[in-house]
mmCIF file of C-alpha atoms in Angstrom:
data_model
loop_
_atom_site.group_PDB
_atom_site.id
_atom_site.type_symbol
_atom_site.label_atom_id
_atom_site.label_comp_id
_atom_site.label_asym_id
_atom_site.label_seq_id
_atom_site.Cartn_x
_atom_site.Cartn_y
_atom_site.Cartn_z
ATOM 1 C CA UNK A 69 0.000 0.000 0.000
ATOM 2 C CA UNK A 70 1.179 3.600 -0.980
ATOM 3 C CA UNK A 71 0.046 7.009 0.318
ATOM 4 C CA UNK A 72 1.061 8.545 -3.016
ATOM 5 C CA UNK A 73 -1.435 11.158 -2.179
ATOM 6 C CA UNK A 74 -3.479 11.565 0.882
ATOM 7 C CA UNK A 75 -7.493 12.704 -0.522
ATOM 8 C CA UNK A 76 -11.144 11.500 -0.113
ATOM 9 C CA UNK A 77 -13.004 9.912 -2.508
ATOM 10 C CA UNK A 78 -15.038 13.202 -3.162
ATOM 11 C CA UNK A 79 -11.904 14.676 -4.515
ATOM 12 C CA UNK A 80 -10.981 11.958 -6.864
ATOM 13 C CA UNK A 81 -14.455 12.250 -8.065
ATOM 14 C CA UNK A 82 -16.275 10.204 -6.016
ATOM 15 C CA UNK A 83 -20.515 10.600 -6.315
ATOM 16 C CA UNK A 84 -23.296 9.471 -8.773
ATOM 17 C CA UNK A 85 -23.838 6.992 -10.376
ATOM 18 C CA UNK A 86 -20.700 5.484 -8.743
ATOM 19 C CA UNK A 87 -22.083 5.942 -5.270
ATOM 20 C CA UNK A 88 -25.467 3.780 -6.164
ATOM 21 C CA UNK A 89 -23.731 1.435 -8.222
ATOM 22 C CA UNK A 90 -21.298 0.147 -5.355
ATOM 23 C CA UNK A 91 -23.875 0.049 -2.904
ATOM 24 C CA UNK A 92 -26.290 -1.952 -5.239
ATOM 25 C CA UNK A 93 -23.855 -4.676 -5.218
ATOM 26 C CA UNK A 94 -24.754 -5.393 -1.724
ATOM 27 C CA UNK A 95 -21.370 -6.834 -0.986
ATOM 28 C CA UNK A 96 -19.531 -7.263 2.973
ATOM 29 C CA UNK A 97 -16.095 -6.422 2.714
ATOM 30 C CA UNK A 98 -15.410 -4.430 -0.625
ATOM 31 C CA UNK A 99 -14.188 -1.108 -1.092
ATOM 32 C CA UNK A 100 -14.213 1.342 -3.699
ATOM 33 C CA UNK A 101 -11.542 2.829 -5.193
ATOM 34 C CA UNK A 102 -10.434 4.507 -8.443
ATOM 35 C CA UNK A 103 -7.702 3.050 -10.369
ATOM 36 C CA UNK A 104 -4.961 5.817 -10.444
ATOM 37 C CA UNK A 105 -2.160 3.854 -12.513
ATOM 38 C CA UNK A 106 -2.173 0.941 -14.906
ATOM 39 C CA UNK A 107 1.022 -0.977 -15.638
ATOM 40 C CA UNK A 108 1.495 -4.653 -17.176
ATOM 41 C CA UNK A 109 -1.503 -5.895 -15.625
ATOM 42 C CA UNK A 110 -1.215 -4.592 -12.259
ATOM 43 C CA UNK A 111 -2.894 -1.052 -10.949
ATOM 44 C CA UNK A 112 -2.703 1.528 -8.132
ATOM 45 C CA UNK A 113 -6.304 1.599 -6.842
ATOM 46 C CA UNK A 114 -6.250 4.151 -4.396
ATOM 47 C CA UNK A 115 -9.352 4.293 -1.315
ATOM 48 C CA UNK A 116 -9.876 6.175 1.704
ATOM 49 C CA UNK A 117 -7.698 3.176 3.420
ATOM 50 C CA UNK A 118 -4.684 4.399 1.009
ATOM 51 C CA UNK A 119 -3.669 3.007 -2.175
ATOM 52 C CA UNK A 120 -3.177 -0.576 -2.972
ATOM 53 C CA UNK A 121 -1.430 -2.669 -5.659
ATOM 54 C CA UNK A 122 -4.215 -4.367 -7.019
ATOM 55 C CA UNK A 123 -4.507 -7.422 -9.336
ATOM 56 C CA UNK A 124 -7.646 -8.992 -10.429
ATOM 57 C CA UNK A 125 -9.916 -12.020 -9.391
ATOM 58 C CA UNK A 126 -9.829 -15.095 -11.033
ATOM 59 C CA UNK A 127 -13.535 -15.036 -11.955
ATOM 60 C CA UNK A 128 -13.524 -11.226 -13.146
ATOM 61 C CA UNK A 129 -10.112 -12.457 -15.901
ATOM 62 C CA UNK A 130 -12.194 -15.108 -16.608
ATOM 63 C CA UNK A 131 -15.386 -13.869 -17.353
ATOM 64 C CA UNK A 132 -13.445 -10.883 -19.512
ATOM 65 C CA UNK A 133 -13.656 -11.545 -23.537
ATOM 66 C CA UNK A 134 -12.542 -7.925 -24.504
ATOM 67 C CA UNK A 135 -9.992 -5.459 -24.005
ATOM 68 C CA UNK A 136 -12.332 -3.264 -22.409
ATOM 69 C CA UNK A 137 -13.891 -6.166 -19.924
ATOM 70 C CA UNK A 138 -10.418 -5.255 -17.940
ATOM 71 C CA UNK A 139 -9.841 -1.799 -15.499
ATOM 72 C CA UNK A 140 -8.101 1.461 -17.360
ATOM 73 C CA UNK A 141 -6.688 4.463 -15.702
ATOM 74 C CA UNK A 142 -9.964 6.461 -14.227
ATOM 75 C CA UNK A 143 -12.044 3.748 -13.565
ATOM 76 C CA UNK A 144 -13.677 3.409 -10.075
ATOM 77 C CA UNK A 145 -13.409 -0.487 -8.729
ATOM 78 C CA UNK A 146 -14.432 -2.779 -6.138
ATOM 79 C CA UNK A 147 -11.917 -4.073 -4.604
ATOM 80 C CA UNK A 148 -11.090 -7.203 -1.756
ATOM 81 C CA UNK A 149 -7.991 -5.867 0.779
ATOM 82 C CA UNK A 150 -5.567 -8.256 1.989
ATOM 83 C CA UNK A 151 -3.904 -6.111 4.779
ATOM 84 C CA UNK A 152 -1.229 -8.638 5.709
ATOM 85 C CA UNK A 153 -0.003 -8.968 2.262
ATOM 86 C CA UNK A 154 -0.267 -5.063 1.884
ATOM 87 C CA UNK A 155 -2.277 -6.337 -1.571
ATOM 88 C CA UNK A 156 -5.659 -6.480 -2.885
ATOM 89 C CA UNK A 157 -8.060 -7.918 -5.183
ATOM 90 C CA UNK A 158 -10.437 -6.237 -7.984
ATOM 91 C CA UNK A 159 -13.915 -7.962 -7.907
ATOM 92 C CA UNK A 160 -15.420 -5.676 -10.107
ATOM 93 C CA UNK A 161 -15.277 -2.159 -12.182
ATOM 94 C CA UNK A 162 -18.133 -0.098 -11.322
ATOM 95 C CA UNK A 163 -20.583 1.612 -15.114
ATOM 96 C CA UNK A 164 -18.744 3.840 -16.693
ATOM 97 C CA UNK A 165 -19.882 7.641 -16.973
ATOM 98 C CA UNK A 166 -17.840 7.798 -20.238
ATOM 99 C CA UNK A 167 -14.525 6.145 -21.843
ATOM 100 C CA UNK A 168 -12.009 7.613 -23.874
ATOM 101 C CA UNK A 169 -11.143 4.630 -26.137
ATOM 102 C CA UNK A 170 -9.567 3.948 -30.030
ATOM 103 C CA UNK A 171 -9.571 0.936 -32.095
ATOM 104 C CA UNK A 172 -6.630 -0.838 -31.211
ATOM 105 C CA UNK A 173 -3.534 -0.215 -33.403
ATOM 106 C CA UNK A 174 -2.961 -3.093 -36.135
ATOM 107 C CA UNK A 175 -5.170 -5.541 -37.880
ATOM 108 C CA UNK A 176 -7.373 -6.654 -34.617
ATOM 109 C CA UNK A 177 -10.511 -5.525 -34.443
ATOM 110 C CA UNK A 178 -10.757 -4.467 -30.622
ATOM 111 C CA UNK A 179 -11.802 -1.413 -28.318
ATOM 112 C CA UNK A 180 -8.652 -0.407 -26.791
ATOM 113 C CA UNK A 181 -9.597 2.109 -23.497
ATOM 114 C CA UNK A 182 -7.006 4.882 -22.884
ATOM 115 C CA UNK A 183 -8.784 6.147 -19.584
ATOM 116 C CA UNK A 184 -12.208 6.259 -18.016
ATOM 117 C CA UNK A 185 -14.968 8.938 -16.005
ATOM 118 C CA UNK A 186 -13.315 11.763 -17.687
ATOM 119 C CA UNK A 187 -15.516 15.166 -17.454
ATOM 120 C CA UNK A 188 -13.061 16.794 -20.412
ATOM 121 C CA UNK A 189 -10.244 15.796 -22.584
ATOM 122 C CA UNK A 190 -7.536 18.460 -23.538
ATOM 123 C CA UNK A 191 -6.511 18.236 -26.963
ATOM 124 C CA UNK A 192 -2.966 19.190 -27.272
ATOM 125 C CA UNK A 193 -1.806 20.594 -30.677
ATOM 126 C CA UNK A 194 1.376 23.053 -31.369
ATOM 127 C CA UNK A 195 1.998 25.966 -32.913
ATOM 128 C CA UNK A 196 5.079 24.869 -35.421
ATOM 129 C CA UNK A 197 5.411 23.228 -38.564
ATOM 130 C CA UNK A 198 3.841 19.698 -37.449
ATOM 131 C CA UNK A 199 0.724 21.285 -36.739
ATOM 132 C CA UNK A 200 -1.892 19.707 -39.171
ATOM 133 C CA UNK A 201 -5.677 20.244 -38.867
ATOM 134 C CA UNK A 202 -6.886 16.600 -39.860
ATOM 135 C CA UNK A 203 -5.659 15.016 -37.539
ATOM 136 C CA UNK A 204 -6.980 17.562 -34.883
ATOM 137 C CA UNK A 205 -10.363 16.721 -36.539
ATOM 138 C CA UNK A 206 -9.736 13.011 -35.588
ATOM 139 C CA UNK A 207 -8.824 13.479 -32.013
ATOM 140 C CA UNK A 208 -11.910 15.766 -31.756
ATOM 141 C CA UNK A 209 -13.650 12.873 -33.295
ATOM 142 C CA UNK A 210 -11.957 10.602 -30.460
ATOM 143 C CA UNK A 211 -13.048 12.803 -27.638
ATOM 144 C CA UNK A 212 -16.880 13.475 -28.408
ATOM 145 C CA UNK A 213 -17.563 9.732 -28.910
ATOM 146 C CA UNK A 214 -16.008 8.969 -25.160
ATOM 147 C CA UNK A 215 -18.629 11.029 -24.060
ATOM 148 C CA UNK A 216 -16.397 13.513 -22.370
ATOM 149 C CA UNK A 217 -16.120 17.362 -23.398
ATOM 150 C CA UNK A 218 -13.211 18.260 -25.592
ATOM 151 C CA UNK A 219 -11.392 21.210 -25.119
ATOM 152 C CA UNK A 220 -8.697 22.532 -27.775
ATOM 153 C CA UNK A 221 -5.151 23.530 -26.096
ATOM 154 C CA UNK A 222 -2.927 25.338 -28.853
ATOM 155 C CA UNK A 223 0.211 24.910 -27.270
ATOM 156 C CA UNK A 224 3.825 26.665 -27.696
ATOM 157 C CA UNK A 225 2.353 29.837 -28.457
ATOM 158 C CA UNK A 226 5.412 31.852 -27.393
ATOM 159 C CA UNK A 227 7.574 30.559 -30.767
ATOM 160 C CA UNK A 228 4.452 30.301 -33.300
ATOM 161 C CA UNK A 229 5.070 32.759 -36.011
ATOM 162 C CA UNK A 230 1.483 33.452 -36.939
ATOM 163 C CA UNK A 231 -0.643 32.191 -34.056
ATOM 164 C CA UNK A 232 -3.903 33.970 -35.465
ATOM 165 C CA UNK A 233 -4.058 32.014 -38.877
ATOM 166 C CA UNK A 234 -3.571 28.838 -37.202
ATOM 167 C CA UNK A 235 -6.128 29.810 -34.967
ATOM 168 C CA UNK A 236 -8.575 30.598 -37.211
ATOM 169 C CA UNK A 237 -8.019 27.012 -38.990
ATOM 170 C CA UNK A 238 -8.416 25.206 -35.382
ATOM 171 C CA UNK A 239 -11.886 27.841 -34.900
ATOM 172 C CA UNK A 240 -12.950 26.427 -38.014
ATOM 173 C CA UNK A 241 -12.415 22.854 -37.270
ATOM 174 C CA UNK A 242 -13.728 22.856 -33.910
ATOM 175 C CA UNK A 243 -16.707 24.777 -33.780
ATOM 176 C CA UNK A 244 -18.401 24.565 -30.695
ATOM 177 C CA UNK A 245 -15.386 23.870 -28.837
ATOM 178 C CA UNK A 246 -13.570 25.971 -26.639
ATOM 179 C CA UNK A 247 -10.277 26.709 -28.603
ATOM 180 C CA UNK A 248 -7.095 27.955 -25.727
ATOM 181 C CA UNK A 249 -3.375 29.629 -27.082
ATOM 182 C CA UNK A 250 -1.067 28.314 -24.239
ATOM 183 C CA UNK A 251 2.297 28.681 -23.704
ATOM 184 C CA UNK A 252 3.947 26.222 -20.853
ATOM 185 C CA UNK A 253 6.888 28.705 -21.132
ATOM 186 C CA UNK A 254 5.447 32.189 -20.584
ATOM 187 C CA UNK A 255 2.377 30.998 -18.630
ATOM 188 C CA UNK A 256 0.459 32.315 -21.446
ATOM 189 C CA UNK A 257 -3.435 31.364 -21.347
ATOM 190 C CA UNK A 258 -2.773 29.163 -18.437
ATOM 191 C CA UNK A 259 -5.379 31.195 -16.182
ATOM 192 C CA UNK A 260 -8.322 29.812 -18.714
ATOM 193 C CA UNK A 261 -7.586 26.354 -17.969
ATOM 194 C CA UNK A 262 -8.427 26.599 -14.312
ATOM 195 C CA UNK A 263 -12.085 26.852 -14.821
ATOM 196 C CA UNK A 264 -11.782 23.101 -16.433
ATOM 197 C CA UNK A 265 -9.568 21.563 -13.417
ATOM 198 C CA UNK A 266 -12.146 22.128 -10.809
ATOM 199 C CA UNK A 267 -12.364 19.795 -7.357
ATOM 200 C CA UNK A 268 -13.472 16.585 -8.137
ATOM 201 C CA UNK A 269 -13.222 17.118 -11.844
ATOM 202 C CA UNK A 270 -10.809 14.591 -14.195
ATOM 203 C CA UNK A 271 -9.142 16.057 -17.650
ATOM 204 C CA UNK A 272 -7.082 14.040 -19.690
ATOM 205 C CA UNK A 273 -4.447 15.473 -22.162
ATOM 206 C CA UNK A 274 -4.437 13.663 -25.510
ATOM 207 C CA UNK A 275 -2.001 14.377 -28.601
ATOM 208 C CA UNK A 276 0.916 13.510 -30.459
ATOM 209 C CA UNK A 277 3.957 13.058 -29.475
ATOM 210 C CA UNK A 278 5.907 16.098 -28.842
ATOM 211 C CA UNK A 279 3.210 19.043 -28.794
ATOM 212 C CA UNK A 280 4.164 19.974 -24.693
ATOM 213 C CA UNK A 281 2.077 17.715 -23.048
ATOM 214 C CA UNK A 282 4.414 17.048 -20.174
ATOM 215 C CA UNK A 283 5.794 20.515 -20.219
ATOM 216 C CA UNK A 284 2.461 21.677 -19.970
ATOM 217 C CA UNK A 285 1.484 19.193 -17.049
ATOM 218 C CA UNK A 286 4.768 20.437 -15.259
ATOM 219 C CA UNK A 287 3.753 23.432 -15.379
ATOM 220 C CA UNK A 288 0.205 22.800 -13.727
ATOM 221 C CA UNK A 289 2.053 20.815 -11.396
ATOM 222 C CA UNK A 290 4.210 23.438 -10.229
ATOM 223 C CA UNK A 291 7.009 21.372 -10.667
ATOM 224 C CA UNK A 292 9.119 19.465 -12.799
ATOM 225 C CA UNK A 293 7.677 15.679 -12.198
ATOM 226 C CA UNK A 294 6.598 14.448 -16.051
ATOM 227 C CA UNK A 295 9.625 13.720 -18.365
ATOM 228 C CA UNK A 296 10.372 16.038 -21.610
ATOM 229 C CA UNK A 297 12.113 15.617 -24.568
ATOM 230 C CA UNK A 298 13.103 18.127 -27.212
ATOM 231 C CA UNK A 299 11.311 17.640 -30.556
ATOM 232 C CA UNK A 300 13.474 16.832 -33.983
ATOM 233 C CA UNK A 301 14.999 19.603 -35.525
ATOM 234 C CA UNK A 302 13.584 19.668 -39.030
ATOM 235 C CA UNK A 303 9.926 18.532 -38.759
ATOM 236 C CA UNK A 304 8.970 19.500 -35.265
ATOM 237 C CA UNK A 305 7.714 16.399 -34.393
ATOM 238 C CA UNK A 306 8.359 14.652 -30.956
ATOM 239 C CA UNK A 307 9.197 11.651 -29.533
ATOM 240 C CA UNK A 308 7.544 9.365 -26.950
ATOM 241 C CA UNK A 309 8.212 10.634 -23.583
ATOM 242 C CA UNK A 310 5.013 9.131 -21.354
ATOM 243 C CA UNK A 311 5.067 5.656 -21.180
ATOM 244 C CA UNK A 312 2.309 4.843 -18.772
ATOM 245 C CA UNK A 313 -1.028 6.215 -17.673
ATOM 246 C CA UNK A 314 -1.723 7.946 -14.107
ATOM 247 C CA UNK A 315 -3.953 10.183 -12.310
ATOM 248 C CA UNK A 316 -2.334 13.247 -10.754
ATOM 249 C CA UNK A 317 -3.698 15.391 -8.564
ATOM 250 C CA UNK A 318 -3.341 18.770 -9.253
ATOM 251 C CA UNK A 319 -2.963 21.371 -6.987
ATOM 252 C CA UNK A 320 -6.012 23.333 -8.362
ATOM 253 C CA UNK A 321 -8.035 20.927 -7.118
ATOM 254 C CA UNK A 322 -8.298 18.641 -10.234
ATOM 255 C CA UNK A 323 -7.339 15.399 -11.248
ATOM 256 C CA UNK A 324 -5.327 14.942 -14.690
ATOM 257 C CA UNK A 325 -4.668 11.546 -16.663
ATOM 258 C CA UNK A 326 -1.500 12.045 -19.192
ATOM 259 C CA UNK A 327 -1.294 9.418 -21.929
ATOM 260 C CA UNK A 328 1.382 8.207 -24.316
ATOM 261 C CA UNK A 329 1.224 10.058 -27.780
ATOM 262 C CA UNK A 330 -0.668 8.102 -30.281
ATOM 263 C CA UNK A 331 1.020 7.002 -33.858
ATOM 264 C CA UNK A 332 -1.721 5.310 -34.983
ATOM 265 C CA UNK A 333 -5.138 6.643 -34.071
ATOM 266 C CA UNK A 334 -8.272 5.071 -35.579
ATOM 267 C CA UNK A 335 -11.619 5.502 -34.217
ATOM 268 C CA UNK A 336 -14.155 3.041 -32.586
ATOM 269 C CA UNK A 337 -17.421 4.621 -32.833
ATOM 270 C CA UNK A 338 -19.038 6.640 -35.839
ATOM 271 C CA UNK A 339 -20.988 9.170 -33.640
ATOM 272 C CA UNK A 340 -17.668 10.725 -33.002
ATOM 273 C CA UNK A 341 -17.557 11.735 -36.918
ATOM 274 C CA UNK A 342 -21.444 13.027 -36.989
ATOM 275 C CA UNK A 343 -20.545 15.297 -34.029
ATOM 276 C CA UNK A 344 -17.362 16.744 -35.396
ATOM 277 C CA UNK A 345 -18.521 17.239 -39.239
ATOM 278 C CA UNK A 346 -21.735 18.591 -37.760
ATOM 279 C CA UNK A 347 -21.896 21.718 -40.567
ATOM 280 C CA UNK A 348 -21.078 18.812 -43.259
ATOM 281 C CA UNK A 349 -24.208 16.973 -42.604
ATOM 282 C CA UNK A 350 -26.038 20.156 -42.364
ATOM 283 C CA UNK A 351 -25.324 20.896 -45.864
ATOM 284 C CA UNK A 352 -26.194 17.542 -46.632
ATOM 285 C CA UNK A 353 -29.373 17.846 -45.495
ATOM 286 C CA UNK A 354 -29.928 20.871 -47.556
ATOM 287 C CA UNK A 355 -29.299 19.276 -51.311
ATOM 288 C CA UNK A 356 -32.121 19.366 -53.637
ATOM 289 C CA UNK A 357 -32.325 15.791 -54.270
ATOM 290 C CA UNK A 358 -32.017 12.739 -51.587
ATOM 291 C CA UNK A 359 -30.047 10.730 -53.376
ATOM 292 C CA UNK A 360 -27.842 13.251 -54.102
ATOM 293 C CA UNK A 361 -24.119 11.910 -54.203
ATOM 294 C CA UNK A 362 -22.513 15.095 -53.504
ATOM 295 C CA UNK A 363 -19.988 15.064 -56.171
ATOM 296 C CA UNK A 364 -20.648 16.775 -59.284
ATOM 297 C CA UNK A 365 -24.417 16.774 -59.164
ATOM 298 C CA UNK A 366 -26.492 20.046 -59.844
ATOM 299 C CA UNK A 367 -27.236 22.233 -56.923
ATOM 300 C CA UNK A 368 -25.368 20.066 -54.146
ATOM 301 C CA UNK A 369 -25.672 22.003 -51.372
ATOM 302 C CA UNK A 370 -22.131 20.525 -50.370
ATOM 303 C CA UNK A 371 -20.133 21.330 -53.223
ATOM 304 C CA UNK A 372 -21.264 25.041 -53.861
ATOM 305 C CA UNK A 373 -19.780 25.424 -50.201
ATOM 306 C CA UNK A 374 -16.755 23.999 -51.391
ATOM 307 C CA UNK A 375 -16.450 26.637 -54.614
ATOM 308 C CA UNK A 376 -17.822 29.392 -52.241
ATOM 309 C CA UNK A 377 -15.084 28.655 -49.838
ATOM 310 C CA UNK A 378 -17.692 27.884 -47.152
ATOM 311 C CA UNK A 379 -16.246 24.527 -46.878
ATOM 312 C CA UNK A 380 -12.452 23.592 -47.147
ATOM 313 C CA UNK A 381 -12.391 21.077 -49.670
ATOM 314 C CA UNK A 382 -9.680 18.708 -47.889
ATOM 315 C CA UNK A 383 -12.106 18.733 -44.685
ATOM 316 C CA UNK A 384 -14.892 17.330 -46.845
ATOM 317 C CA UNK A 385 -12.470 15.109 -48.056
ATOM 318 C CA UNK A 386 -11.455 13.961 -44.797
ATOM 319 C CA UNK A 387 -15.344 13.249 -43.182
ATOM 320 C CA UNK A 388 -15.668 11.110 -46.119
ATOM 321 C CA UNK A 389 -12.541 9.242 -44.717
ATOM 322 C CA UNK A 390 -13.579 8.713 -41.562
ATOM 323 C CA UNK A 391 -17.111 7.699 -42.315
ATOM 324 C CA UNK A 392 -15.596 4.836 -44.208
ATOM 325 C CA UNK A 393 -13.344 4.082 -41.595
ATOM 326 C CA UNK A 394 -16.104 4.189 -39.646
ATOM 327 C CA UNK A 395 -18.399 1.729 -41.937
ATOM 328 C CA UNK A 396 -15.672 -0.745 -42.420
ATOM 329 C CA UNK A 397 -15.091 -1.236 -38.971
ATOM 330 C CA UNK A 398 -18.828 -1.811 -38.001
ATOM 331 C CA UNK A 399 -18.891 -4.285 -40.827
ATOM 332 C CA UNK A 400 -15.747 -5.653 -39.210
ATOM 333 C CA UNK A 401 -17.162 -5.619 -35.888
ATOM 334 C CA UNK A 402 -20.453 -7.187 -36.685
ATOM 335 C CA UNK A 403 -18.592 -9.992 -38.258
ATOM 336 C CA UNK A 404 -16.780 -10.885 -35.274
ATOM 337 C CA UNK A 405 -19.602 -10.642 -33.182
ATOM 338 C CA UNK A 406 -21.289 -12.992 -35.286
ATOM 339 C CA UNK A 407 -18.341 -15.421 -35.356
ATOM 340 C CA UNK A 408 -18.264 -14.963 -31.530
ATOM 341 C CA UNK A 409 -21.835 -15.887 -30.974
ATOM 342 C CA UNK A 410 -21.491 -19.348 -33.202
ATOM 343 C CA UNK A 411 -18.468 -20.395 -31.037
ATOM 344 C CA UNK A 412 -20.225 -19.850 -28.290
ATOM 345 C CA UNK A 413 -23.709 -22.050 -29.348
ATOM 346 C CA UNK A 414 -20.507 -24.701 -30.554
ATOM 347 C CA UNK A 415 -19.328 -24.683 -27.006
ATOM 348 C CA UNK A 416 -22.859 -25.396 -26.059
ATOM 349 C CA UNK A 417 -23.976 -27.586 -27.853
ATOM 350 C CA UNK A 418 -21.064 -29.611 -27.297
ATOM 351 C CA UNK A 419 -20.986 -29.687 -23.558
ATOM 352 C CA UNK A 420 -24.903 -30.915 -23.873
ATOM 353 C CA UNK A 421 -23.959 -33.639 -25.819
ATOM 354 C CA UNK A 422 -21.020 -34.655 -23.166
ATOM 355 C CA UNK A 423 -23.837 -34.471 -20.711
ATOM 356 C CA UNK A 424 -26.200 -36.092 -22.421
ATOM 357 C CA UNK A 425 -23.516 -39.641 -22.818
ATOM 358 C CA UNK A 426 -22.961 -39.516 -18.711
#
């Protein structure tokens, strides 16, 4: 057991629906916790007892099938103590209020959960030459299909050459969202985060490698505790400094969840795309004829926008991406889900017949 922070369960977050789901499990002995650090199949659960290095039961690994049947960084737990061992176990994690969460990098077809119970997501992108506005547009995507508000952090402000034009693409891109210039170096904009890091509230900061994220967590920190790394000279673009995922508590009163820069980022969900193209699908809705395919057809709503500069062309370009992304994996997903459920009446049908000889 660790003290790595002494705090209730109110300020890590604690409350509804957490509060009615633990107690409707009606279980002697438990205790809930929030799982505060994830690494190689072991977490830091902490509870109003302290934190504990907690691994999980036998029936919960059992009864798991997916990635996301196992505990991520922000999830509140039930867990078993074992105060002469200075261990515990994890029975069960607790309904999610929202998940932050990507298809998992390769050829599998799997949820992979980054963290969990997040109110807002900070998404980090910098002011230099590896700034690029599609792949803002999919981390946006990311974030408002966890369920979890997205905030836009534009970081490095204090060597951008043109901060305004870059602004005005990100405004653009992420309308709706609250867009922040930041500078972990000046302390520029930092006084407009604090509204967002609130008691009891959790942010996690998502982007590529390299944009500041640890500078800029240092720097909420008041001190130098996240490792840094200077980006490549050439392209701007950084290298992997966080390995691992962990709450921090921050001394505004907030709880933050860093997580390693993604080089692969592919989306799980298509809502994510109908809430971040939401002017796209406006226009669509405006074209004279249903079936209208929104290429080179007469009075397409979407494509005058596109010649009127109302609509960047490449941003078009890049919903239909995603939407196919999108389809393809829920064709992909459905498959396996079909495959699943066959194995399962297989297993089924076979154990009845082993029964049925005895």
């Amino acid at each position: 057991m660790s003290n790595a922070f002494k705090t209730s369960l109110e300020d890590l977050g604690w409350g509804e629906p957490f509060k009615s789901a633990f107690a409707a499990r009606g279980v002697n002995g438990e205790l809930p916790g929030r799982v505060v650090e994830e690494q190689r199949g072991t977490y830091g659960v902490r509870t109003e007892a302290g934190e504990w290095l907690v691994t999980i039961s036998g029936r919960m690994r059992h009864a798991a099938v997916r990635r996301v049947d196992f505990p991520t960084v922000g999830d509140w737990v039930a867990i078993k103590v074992r105060p002469e061992e200075k261990k515990a176990t994890l029975q069960a994690i607790l309904p999610r209020k929202s998940k932050l969460s990507r298809k998992a990098p390769g050829k599998e077809t799997d949820e992979q959960l980054i963290a969990a119970n997040l109110d807002i997501v900070f998404v980090v992108t910098s002011l230099n030459k590896d700034f690029n506005t599609r792949r803002l547009e999919r981390y946006l995507a990311m974030v408002r299909e966890s369920g979890a508000a997205p905030v836009v952090l534009l970081s490095k402000a204090d060597v951008a050459p043109d901060p305004g034009f870059t602004l005005r693409a990100v405004q653009a891109a992420a309308a709706g969202v609250p867009v922040i210039t930041v500078s972990a170096v000046t302390g520029v904009g930092l006084e407009a985060l604090e509204p967002f890091l609130k008691r009891g509230k959790t942010v996690a900061i998502v982007g590529s490698s390299g944009v500041g994220k640890s500078t800029l967590i240092n720097r909420l920190l008041g001190s130098p505790r996240q490792a840094v790394q200077d980006v490549r000279e050439g392209d701007d673009r950084g290298r992997h400094t966080t390995t691992f995922r962990r709450l921090i508590p921050l001394p505004q009163g907030g709880l933050l969840i860093d997580t390693p820069g993604m080089r692969e980022l592919q989306l799980w969900d298509v809502q994510g795309v109908v809430d971040t193209f939401a002017d796209v699908l406006a226009l669509i809705e405006t074209c004279r004829f249903r079936d209208c395919r929104h290429h080179t057809d007469a009075g397409c709503a979407v494509q005058s926008a596109i010649q009127e500069g109302r609509l960047p062309a490449d941003r078009y370009a890049h919903y239909l991406k995603l939407g196919k992304e999108s389809d393809d994996l829920a064709v992909r997903r459905q498959t396996e889900a079909q495959t699943q459920a066959n194995e399962k009446i297989k297993k089924a049908r076979a154990a009845y017949k082993r029964e049925s000889r005895e």
